Short mmCIF file of C-alpha atoms and ligand atoms in Angstrom, two decimals:
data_model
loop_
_atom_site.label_atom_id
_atom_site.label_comp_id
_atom_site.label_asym_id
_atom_site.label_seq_id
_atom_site.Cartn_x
_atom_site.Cartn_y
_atom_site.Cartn_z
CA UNK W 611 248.04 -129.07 14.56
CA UNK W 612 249.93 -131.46 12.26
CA UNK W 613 251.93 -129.95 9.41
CA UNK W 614 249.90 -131.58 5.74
CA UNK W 615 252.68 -133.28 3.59
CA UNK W 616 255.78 -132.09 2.57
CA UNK W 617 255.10 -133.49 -1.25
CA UNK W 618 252.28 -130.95 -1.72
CA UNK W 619 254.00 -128.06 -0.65
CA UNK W 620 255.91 -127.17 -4.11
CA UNK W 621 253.49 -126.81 -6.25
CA UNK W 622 250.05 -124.14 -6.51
CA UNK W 623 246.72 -125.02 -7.47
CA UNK W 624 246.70 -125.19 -11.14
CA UNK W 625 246.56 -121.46 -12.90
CA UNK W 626 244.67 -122.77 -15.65
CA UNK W 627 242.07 -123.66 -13.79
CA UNK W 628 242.09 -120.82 -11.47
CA UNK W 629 242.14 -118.50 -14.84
CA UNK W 630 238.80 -119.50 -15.27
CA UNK W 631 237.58 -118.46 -12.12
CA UNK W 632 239.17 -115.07 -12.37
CA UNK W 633 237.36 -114.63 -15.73
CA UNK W 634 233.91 -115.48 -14.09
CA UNK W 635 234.69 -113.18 -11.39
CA UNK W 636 234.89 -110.41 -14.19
CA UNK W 637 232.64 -111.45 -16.68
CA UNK W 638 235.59 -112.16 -19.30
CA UNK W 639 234.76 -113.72 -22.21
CA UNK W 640 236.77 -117.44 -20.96
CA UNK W 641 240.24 -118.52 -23.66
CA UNK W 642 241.72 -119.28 -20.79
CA UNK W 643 240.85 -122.77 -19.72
CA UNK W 644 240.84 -125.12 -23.10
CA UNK W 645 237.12 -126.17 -23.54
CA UNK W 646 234.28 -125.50 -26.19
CA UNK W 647 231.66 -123.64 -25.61
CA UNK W 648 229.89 -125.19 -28.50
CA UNK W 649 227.54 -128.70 -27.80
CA UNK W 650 229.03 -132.05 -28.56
CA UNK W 651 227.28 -134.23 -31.18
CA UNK W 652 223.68 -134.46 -31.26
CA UNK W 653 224.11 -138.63 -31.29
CA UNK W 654 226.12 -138.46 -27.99
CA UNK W 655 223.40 -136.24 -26.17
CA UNK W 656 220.74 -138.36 -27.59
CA UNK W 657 222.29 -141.65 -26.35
CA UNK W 658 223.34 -140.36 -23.13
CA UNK W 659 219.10 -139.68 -22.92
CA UNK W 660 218.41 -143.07 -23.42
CA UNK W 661 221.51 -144.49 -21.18
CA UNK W 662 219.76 -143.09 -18.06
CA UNK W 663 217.08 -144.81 -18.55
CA UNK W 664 218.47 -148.22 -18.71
CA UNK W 665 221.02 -150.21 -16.78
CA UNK W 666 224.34 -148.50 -16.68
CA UNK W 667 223.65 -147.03 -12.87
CA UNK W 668 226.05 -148.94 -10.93
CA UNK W 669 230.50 -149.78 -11.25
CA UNK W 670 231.63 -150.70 -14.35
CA UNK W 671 233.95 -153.13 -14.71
CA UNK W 672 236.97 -151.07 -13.21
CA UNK W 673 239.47 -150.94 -16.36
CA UNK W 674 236.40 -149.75 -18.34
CA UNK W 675 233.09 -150.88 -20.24
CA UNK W 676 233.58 -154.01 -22.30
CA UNK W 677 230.91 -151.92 -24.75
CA UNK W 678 233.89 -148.83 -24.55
CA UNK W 679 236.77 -150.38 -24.61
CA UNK W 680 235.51 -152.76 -27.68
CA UNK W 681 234.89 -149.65 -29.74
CA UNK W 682 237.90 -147.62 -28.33
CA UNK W 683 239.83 -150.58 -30.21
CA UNK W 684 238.38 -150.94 -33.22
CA UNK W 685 238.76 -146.59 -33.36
CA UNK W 686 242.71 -146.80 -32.11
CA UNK W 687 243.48 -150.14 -34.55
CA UNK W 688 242.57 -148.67 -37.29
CA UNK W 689 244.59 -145.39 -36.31
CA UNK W 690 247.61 -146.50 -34.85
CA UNK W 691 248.34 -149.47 -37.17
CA UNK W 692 247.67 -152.53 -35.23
CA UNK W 693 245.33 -154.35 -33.65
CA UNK W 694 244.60 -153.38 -29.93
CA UNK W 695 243.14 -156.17 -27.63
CA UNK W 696 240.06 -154.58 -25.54
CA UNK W 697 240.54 -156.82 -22.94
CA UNK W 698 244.68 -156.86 -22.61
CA UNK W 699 245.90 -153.74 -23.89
CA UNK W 700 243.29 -150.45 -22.40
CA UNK W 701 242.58 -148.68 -18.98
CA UNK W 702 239.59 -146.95 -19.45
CA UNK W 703 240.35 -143.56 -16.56
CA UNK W 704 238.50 -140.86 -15.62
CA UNK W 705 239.92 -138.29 -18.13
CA UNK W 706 244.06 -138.10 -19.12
CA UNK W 707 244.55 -136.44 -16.53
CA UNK W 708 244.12 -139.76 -14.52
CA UNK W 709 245.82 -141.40 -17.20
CA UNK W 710 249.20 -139.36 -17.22
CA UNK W 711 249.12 -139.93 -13.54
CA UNK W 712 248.47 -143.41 -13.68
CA UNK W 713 251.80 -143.84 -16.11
CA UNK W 714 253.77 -141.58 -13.91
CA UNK W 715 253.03 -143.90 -10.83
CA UNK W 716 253.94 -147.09 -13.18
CA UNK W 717 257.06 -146.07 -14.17
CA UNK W 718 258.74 -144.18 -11.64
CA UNK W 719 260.21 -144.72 -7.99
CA UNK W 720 260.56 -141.56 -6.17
CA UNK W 721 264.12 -139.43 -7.53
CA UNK W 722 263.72 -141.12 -11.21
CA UNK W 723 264.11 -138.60 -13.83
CA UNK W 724 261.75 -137.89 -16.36
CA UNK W 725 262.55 -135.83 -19.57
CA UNK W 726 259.58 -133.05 -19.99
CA UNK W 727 260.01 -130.57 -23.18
CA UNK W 728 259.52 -126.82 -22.23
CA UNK W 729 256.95 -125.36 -22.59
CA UNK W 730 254.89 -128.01 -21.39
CA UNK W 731 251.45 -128.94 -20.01
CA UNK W 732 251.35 -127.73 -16.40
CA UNK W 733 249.96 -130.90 -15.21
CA UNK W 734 253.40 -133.20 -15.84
CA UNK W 735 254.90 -130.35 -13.13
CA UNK W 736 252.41 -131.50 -10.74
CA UNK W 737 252.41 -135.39 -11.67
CA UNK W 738 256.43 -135.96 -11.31
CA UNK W 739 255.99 -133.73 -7.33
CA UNK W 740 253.18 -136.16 -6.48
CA UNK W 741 255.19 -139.10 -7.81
CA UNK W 742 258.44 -138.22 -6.33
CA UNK W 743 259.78 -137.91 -9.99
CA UNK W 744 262.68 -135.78 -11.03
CA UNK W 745 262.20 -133.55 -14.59
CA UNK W 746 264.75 -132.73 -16.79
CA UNK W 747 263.55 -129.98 -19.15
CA UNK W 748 264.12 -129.59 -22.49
CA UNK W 749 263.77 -126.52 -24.45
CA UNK W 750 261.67 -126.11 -27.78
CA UNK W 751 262.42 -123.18 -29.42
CA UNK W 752 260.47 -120.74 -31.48
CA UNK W 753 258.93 -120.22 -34.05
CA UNK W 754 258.41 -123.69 -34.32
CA UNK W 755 259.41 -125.37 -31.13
CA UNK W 756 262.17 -127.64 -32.26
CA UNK W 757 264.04 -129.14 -30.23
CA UNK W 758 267.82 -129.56 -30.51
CA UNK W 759 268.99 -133.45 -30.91
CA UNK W 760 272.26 -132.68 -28.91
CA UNK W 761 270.65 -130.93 -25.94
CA UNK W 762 267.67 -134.08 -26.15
CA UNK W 763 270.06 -136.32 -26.18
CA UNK W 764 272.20 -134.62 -22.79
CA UNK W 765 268.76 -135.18 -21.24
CA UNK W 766 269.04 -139.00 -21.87
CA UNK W 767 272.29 -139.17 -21.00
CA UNK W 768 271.32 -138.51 -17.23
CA UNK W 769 269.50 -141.86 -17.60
CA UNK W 770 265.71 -140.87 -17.54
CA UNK W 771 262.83 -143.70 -16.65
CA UNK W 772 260.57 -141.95 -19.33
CA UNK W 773 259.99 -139.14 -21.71
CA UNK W 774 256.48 -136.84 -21.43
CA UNK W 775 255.72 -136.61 -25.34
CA UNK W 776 252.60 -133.95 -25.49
CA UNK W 777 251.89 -134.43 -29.18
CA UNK W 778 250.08 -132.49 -30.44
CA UNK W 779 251.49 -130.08 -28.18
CA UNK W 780 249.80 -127.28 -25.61
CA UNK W 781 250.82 -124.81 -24.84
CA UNK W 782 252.73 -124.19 -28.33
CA UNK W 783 250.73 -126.16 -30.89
CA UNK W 784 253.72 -128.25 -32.57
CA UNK W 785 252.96 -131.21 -33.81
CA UNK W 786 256.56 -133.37 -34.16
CA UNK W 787 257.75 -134.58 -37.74
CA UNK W 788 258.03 -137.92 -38.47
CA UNK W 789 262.25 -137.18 -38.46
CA UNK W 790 261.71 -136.13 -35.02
CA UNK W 791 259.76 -138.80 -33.40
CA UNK W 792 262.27 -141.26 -34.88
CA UNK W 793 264.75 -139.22 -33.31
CA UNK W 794 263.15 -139.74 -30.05
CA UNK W 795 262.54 -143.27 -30.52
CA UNK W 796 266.24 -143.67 -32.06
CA UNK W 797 266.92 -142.00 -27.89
CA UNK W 798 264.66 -144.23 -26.22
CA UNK W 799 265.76 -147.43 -27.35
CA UNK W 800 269.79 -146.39 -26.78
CA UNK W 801 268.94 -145.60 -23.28
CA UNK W 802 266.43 -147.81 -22.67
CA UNK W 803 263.62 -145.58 -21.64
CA UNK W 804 259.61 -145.44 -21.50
CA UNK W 805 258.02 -142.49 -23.67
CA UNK W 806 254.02 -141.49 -22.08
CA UNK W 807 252.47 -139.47 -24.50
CA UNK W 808 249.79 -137.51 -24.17
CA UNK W 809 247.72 -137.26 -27.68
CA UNK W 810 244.28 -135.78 -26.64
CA UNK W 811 244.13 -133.68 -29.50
CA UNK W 812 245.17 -136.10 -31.77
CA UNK W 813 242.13 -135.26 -34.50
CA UNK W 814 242.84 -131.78 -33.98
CA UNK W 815 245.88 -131.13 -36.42
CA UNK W 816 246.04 -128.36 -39.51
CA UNK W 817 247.14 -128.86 -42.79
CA UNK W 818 249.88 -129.79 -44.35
CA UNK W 819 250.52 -131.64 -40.76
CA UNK W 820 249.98 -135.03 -39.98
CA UNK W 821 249.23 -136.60 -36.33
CA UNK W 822 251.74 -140.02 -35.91
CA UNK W 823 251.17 -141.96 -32.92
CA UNK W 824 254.10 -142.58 -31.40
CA UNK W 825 253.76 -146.18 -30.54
CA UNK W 826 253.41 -146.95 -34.25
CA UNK W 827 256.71 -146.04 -34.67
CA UNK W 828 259.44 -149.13 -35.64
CA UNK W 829 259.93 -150.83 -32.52
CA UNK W 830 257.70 -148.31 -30.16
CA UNK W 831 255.42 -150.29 -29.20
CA UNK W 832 256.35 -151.81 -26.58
CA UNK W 833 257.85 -149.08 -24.37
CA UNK W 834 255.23 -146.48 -25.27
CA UNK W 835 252.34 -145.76 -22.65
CA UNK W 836 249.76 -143.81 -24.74
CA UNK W 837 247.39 -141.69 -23.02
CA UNK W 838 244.79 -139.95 -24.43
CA UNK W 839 240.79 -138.78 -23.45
CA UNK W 840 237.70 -138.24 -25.40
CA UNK W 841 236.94 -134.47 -24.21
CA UNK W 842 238.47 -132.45 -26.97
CA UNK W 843 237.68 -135.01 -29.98
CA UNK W 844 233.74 -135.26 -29.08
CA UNK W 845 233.50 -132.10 -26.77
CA UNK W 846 232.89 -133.68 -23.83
CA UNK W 847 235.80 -132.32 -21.27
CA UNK W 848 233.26 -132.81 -18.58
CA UNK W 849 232.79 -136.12 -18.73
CA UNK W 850 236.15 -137.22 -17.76
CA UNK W 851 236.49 -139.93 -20.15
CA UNK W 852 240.37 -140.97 -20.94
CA UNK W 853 242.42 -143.94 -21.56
CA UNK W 854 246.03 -145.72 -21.33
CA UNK W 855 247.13 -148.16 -24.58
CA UNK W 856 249.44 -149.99 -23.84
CA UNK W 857 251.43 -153.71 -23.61
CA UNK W 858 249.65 -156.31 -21.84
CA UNK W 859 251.84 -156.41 -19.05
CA UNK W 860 252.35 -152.99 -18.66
CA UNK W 861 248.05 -152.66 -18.71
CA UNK W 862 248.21 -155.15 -16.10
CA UNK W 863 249.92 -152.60 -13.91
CA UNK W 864 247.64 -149.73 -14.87
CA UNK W 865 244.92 -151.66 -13.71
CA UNK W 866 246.02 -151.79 -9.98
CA UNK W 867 247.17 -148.36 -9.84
CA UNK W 868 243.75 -147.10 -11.90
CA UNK W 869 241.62 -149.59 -9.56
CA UNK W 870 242.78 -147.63 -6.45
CA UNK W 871 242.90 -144.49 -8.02
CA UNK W 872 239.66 -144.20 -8.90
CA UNK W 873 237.60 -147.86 -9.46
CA UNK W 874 236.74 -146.31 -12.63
CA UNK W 875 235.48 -143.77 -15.30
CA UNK W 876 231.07 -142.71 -14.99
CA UNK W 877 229.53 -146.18 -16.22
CA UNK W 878 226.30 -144.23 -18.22
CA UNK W 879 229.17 -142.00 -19.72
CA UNK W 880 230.85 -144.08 -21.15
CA UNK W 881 228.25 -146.14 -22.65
CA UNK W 882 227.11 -143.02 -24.40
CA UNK W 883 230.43 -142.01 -25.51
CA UNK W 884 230.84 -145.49 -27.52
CA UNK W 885 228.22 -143.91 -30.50
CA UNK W 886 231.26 -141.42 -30.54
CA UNK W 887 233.51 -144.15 -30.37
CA UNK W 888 232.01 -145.75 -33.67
CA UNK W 889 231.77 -142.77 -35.77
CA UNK W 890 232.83 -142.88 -39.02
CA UNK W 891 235.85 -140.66 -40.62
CA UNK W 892 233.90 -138.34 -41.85
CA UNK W 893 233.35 -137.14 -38.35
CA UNK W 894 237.01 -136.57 -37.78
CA UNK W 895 237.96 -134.64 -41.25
CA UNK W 896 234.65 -132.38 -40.08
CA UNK W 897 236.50 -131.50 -36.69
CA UNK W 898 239.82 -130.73 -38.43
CA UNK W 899 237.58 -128.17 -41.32
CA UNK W 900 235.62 -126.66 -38.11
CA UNK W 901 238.86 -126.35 -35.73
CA UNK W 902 241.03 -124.74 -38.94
CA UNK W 903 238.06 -122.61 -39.82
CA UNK W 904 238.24 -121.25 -36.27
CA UNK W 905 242.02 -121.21 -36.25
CA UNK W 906 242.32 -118.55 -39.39
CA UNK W 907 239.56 -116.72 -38.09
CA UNK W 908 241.18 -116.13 -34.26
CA UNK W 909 244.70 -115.63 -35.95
CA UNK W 910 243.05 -113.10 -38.78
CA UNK W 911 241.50 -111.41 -36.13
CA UNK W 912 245.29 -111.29 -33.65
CA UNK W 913 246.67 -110.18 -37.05
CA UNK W 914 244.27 -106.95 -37.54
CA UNK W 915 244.95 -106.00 -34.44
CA UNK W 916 248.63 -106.32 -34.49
CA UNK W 917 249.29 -108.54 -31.96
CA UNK W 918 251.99 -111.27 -32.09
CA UNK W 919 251.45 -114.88 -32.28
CA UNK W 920 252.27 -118.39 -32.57
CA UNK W 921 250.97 -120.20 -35.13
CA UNK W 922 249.64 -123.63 -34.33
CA UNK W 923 250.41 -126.76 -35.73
CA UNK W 924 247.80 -128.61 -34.23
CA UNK W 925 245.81 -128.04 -30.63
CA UNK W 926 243.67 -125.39 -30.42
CA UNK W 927 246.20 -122.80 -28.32
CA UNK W 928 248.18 -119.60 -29.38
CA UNK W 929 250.74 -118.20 -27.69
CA UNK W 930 250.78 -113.93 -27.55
CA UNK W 931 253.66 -111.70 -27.24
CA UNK W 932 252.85 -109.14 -24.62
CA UNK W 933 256.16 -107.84 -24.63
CA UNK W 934 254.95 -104.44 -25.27
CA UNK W 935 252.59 -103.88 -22.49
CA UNK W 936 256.02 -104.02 -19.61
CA UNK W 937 254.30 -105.99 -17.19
CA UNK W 938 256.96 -107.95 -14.98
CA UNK W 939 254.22 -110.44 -14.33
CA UNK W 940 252.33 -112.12 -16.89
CA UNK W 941 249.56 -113.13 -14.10
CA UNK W 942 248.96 -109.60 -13.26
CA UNK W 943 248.63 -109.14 -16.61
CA UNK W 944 246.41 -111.98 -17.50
CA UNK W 945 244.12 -110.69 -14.56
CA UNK W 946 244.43 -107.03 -15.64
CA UNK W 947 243.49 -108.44 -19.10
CA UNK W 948 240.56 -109.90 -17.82
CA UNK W 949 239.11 -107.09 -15.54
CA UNK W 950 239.86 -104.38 -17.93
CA UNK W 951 239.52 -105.42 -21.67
CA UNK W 952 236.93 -108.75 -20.43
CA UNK W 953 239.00 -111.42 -22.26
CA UNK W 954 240.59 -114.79 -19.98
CA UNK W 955 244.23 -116.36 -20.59
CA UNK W 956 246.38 -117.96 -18.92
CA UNK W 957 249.57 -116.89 -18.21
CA UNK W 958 252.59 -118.16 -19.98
CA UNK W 959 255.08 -118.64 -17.00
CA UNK W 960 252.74 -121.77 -16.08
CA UNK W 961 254.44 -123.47 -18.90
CA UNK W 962 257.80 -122.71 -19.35
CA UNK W 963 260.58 -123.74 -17.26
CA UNK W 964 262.42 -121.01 -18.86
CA UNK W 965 261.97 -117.68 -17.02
CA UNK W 966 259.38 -116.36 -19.67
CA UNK W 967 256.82 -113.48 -18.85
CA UNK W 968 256.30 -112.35 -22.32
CA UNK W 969 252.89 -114.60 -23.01
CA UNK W 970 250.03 -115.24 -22.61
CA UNK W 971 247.84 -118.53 -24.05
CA UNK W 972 244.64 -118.20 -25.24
CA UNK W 973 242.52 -121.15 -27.04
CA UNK W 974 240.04 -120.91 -29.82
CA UNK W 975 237.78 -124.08 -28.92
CA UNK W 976 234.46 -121.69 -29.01
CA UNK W 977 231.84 -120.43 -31.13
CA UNK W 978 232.62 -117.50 -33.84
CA UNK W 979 230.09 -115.41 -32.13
CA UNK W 980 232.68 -115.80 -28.92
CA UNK W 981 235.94 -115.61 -30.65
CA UNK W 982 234.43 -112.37 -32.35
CA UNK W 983 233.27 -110.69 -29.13
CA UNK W 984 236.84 -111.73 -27.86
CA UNK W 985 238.10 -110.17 -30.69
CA UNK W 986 236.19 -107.20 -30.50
CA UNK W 987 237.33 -106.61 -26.81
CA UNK W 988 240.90 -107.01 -27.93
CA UNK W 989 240.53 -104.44 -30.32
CA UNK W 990 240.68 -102.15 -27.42
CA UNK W 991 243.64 -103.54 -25.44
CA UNK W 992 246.05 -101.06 -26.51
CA UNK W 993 244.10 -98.43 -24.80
CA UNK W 994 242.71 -99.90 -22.12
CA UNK W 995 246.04 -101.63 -20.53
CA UNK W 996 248.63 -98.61 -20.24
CA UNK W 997 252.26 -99.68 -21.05
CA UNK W 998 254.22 -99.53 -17.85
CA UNK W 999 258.22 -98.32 -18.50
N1 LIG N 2495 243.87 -129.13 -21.31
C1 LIG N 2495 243.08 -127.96 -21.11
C2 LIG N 2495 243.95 -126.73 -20.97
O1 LIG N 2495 245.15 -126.81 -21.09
C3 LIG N 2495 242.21 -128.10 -19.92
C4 LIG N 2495 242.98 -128.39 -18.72
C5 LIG N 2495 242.15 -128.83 -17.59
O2 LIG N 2495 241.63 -128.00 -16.91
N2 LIG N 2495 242.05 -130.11 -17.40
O3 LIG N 2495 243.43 -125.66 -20.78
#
């Protein structure tokens, strides 16, 4: 037989996603994989009723709905300072995860560098092997995941195409100062580079922080690719409903690449999503109250059990120190966590470039009755996972 290509052959299937089928296999109550448990809004649902009952069965047009993208505009102008064009300026794809692919092909030739901060989104590992792209990590550090300007600033030096900018961040929740995004786009205009960010949970932020969109930054605009998706702001991860912003001519590229990618996003989806689309901002400040209320009640509950944690920014992720437990693999531990005490995670070693075994991410995007049980199990960890010496 013929050997399959050499490009897939450095990377696994993702461990996020296969975290999720270990915790069906043993019943685990699921923080592994980040999705709610909880319905989206009752006005999506009830449109999407109505949408399958009228004409939306066949292609839209490939770079997405003129219905979604019109709303999707109006929602981003008012957000990120200026006014988008629907019809110049959005790809409509089928989730970010398209998207951030989408921007990698765009911008790279196969051996261009791209800088990633570490930890990072396990995804951009896969994206720059399948695009031939080159990373160059840089390290956040704890407790708050700063980066250090001189050791950012190396990274450009090696003459990157682009920077990843996961903001706000997953794995480790940060959500990056206004000082620090000028920093970056004080770097990217000295050495002439793109920055694709990925802002999915851009509405999900805590107090006192502030979301900033990158390409409203001085200048930004027109060397930022901004990618984001509708399935953590309305719920709806299944749908696979994401988007590039963009300049014109840059959209004009993201068309091709989308238009063989994929032709385009689910046409009845996204006509249902646009009632999302045109919510109000009441809708949004309700998110942020239900995600911190869940927040302080998943960290109260780490707390009272005495386990160590991050504390998130934004995103809906915490990072736990398992230190204690000895293991010398944090995916035997994940699935030893998941067998024995019934709760999911995903080990930390799938994003750091670091050599870190110490934790394990968990997200809180679920009901109170889950995160409760969850934290009931946990209660019991100490006995139920021996320490190994
Ligand atoms: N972004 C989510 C996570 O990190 C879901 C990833 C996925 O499976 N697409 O868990």
């Amino acid at each position: 037989m013929p050997e399959l290509s050499k490009r897939t052959e450095s990377f696994t299937d993702s461990v996020i996603r296969r975290m999720t089928r270990v915790s069906l296999k043993y019943g685990a109550v699921n923080l592994s994989q980040g999705f709610p448990d909880f319905k989206p809004p009752r006005e999506i649902l009830d449109r999407l009723a109505e949408v399958t009952k009228e004409d939306f069965h066949q292609y839209s047009i490939t770079w997405g709905a003129q219905n979604f993208r019109e709303a999707l505009a109006g929602k981003q102008s008012r957000l990120m300072g200026r006014t988008i064009d629907p019809n110049g300026e959005i790809v409509v794809t089928c989730g970010s995860t398209e998207a951030m692919m989408t921007a990698m092909m765009m911008v790279t030739n196969p051996g261009d560098k791209v800088v990633v901060f570490s930890p990072f989104y396990e995804n951009y590992g896969a994206d720059a092997i399948l695009t031939g792209a080159d990373p160059i990590y840089v390290p956040l550090y704890p407790p708050e995941f700063n980066f250090r300007p001189e050791e950012l600033e190396a990274a450009f030096m090696q003459h990157p195409k682009a920077l990843i900018l996961c903001n706000p961040s997953n794995p480790c929740g940060k959500v990056f100062t206004m000082e620090e995004l000028k920093f970056i786009a004080y770097l990217a205009e000295k050495y002439d580079t793109f920055v694709i960010t990925d802002e999915v949970y851009e509405h999900i932020v805590y107090e006192p922080n502030r979301h900033i969109y990158f390409a409203s930054l001085p200048g930004m605009w027109e060397r930022t690719i901004s990618c984001s998706s509708l399935s953590k702001t309305y719920s709806i991860t299944g749908w696979r409903l994401g988007y590039v912003i963009a300049p014109p001519h840059i959209i004009d590229t993201a068309k091709k690449v989308h238009d063989f990618l994929t032709v385009g996003a689910a046409a009845p989806l996204q006509e249902a999503a646009v009632t999302g689309l045109k919510f109000g901002e009441e809708y949004y400040r309700e998110l942020q109250q239900k995600y911190t209320g869940k927040r302080d009640l998943f960290l109260k509950g780490l707390d009272d059990i005495g386990i160590e944690h991050t504390v998130p920014q934004g995103a809906y992720y915490v990072l736990l120190d398992v230190s204690r437990f000895g293991f010398d693999s944090d995916l035997e531990f994940c699935e030893v966590l998941a067998r024995e005490v019934g709760v999911g995670a995903v080990p930390g070693s799938s994003f750091f470039r670091e050599p870190v075994n110490h934790l394990i991410r968990m997200h809180f995007a679920k009901k109170d009755e889950t995160l409760i049980e969850a934290l009931n199990r946990l209660e019991g960890i100490r006995h139920k996972i021996p320490v190994r010496k």
